[in-house]
Structures are given as C-alpha cells and as structure tokens.
XYZ file of N, CA, C and O in Angstrom:
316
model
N -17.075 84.033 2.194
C -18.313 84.777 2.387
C -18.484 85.002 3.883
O -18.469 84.045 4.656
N -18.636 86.180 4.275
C -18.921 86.407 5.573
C -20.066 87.854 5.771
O -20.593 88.653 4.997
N -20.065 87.652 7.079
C -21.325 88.786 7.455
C -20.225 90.537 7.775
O -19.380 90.867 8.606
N -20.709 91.031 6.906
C -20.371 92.703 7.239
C -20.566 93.303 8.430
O -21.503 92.910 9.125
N -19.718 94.368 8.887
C -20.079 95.027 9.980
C -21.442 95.923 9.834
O -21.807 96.797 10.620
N -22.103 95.499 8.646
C -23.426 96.288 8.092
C -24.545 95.309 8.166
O -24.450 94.132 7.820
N -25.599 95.875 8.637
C -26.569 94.567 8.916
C -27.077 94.367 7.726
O -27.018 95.283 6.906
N -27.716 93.055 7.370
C -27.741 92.920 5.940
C -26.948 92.671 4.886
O -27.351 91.858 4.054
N -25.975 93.160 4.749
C -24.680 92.933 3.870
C -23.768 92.068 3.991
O -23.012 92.202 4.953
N -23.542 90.838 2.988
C -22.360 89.816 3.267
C -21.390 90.590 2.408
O -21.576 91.468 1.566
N -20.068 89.881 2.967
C -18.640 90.332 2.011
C -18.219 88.899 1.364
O -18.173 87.777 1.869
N -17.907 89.404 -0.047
C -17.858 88.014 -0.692
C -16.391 88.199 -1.275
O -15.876 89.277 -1.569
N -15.819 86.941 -1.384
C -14.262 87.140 -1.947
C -13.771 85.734 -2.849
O -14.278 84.654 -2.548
N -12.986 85.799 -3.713
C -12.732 84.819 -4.411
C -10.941 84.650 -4.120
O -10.252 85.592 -3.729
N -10.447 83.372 -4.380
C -9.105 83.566 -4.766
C -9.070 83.805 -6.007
O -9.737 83.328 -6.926
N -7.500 85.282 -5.991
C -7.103 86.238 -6.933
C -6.364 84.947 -8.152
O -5.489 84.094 -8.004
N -7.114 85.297 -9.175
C -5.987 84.144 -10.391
C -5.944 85.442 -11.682
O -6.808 86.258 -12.003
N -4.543 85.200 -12.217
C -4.020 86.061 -13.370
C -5.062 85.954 -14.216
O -5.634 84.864 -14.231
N -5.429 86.755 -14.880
C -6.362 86.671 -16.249
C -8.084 86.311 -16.448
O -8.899 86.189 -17.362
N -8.043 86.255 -15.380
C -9.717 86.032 -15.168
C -10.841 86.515 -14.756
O -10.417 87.461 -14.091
N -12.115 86.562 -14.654
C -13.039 87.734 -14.257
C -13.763 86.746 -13.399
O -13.335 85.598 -13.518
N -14.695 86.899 -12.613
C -14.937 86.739 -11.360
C -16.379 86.338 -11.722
O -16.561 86.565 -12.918
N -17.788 85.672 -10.947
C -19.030 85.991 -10.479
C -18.974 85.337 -9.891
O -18.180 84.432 -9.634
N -20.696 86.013 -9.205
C -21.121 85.176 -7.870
C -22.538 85.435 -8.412
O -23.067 86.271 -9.145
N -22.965 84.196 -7.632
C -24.336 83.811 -7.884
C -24.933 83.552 -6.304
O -24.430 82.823 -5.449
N -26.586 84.665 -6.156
C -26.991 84.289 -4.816
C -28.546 82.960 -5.027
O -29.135 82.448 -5.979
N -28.622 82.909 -3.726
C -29.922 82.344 -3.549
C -30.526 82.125 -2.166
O -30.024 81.567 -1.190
N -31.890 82.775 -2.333
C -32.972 82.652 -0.911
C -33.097 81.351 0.180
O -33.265 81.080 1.369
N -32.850 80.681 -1.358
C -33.667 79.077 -0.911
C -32.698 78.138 -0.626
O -32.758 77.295 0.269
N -31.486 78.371 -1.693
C -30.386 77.329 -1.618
C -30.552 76.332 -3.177
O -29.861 75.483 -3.739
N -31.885 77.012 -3.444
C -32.701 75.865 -4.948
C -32.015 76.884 -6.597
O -31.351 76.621 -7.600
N -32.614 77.925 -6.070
C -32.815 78.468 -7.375
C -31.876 79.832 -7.549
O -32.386 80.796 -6.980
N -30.769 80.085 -8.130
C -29.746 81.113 -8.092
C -30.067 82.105 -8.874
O -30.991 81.890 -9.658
N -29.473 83.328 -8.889
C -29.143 84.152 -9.842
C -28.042 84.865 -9.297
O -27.598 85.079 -8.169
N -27.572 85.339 -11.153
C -26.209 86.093 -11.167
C -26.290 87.170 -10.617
O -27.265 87.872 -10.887
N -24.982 87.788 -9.376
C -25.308 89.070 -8.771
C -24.377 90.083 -9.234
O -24.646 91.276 -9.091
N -23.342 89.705 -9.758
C -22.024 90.321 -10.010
C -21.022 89.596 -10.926
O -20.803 88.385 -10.981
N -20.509 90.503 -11.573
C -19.223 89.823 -12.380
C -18.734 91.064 -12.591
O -19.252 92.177 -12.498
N -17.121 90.514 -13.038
C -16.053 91.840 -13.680
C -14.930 90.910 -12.615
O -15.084 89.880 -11.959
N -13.322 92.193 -12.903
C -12.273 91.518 -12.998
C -11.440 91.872 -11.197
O -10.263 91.886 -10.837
N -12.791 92.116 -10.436
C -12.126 92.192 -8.849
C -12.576 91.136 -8.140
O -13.800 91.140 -8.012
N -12.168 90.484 -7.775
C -12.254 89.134 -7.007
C -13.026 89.342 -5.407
O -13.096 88.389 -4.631
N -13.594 90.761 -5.049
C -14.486 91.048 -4.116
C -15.365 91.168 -4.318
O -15.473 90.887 -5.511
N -16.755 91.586 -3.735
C -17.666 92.669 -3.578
C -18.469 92.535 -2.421
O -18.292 91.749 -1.491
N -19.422 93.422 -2.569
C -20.579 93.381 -1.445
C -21.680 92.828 -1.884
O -22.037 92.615 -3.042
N -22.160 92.622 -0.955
C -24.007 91.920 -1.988
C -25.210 92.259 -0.372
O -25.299 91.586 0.654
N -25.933 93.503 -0.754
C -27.036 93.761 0.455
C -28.095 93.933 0.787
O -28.719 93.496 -0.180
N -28.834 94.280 1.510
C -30.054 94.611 0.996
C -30.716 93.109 1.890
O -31.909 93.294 2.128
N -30.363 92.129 2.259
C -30.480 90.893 3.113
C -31.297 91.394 3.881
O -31.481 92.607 3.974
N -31.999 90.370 4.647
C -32.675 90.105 5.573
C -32.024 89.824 6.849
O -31.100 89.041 6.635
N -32.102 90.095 7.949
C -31.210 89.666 9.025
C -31.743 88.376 9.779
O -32.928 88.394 10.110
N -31.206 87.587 9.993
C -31.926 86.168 10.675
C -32.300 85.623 9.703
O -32.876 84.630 10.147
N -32.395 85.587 8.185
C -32.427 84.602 7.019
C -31.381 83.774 6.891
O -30.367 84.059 7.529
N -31.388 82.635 6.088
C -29.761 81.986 5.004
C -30.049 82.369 4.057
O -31.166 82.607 3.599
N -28.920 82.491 3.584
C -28.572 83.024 2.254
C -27.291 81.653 1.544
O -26.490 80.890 2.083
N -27.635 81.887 0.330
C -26.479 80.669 -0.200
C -25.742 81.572 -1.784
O -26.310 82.183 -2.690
N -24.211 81.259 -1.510
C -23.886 81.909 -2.959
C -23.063 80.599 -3.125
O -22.997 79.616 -2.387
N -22.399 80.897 -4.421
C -21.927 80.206 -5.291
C -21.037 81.231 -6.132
O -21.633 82.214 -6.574
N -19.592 81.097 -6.414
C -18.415 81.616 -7.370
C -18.206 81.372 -9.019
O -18.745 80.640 -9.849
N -17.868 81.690 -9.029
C -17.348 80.729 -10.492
C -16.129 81.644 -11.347
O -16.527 82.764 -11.666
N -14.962 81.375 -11.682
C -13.780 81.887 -12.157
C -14.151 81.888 -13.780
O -15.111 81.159 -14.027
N -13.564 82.582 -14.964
C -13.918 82.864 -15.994
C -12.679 83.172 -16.750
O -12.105 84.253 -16.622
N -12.256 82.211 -17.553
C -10.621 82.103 -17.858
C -11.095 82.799 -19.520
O -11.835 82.026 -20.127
N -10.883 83.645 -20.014
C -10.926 84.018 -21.425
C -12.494 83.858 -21.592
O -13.302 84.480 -20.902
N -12.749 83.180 -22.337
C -14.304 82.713 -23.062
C -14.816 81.569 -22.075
O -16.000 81.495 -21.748
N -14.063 80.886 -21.728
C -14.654 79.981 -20.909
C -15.006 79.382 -19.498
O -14.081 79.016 -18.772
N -16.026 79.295 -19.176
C -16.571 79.557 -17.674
C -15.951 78.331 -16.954
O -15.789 77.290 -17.592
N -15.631 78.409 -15.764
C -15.412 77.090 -14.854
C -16.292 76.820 -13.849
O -16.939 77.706 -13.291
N -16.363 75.668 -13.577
C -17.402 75.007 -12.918
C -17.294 76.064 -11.821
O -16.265 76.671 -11.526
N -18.797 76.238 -11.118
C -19.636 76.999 -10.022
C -19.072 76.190 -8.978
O -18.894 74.981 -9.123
N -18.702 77.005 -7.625
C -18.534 76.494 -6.337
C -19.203 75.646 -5.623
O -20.386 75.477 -5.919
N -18.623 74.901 -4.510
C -19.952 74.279 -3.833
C -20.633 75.459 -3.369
O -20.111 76.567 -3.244
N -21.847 75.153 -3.118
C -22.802 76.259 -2.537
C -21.999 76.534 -0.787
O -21.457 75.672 -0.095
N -22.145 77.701 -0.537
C -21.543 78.755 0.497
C -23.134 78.847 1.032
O -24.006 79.063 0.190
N -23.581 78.640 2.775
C -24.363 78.992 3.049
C -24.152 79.866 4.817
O -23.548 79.505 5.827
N -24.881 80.964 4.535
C -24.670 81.540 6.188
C -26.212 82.553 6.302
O -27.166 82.877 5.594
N -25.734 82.741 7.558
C -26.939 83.494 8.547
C -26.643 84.488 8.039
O -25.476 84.643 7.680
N -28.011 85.914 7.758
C -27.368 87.183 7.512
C -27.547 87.618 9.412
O -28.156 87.264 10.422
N -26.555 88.591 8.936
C -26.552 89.541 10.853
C -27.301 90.428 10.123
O -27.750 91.442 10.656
C-alpha cells in the first residue's frame, strides 16, 4: 500500500497467486472496516482520501469458495 502520485489516492497491491480473487478492506479509524474491492487483479486504486489523515487496509486472498485469513492491518498517511 502506498501513496499515489494523486493526492488522496493510495495504490494497493497483493501478491499474484494462481486461481484466486483478491479484496481489500479499508478503515478511517483502524476499528471498524469495510469491503472496498474484490475480483481477480491483485491491484487497484482506492480515493477520494483525505490528505494528512491514516488510513488502514487489510487484504485477504480467496482460493475457490474459501476465504483466507485478512492481513495484518496496513496503516499510512494519505498525501
């Protein structure tokens, strides 16, 4: 997870694994998440941020039907 050359906008990335679909989960607080994205590209963008806030996400890989445990929480400054 890092800060975009776009103010407001982090770039989020997962490691690429055969057969699996992707999400990320954000949060304001670091407390309380929600789902921002899923499907089968291991990138995206997420914007619309505040600049001089934290922000915290969280991953999670998705093998067939079944979900795998959520990342440690990812926290950074937005630019």
């Amino acid at each position: 997870v890092r800060n975009s050359v776009i103010s407001g906008e982090m770039l989020l990335s997962q490691p690429t694994l055969d057969g699996c679909s992707y999400e990320w989960w954000y949060s304001s607080d670091g407390i309380n998440y929600v789902r921002i994205q899923s499907g089968t590209i291991n990138h995206t963008k997420f914007g619309g941020l505040i600049p001089g806030t934290k922000c915290w996400f969280k991953s999670q890989h998705i093998v067939g039907n079944d979900a795998q445990g959520l990342s440690d929480p990812i926290e950074r400054v937005v630019q």
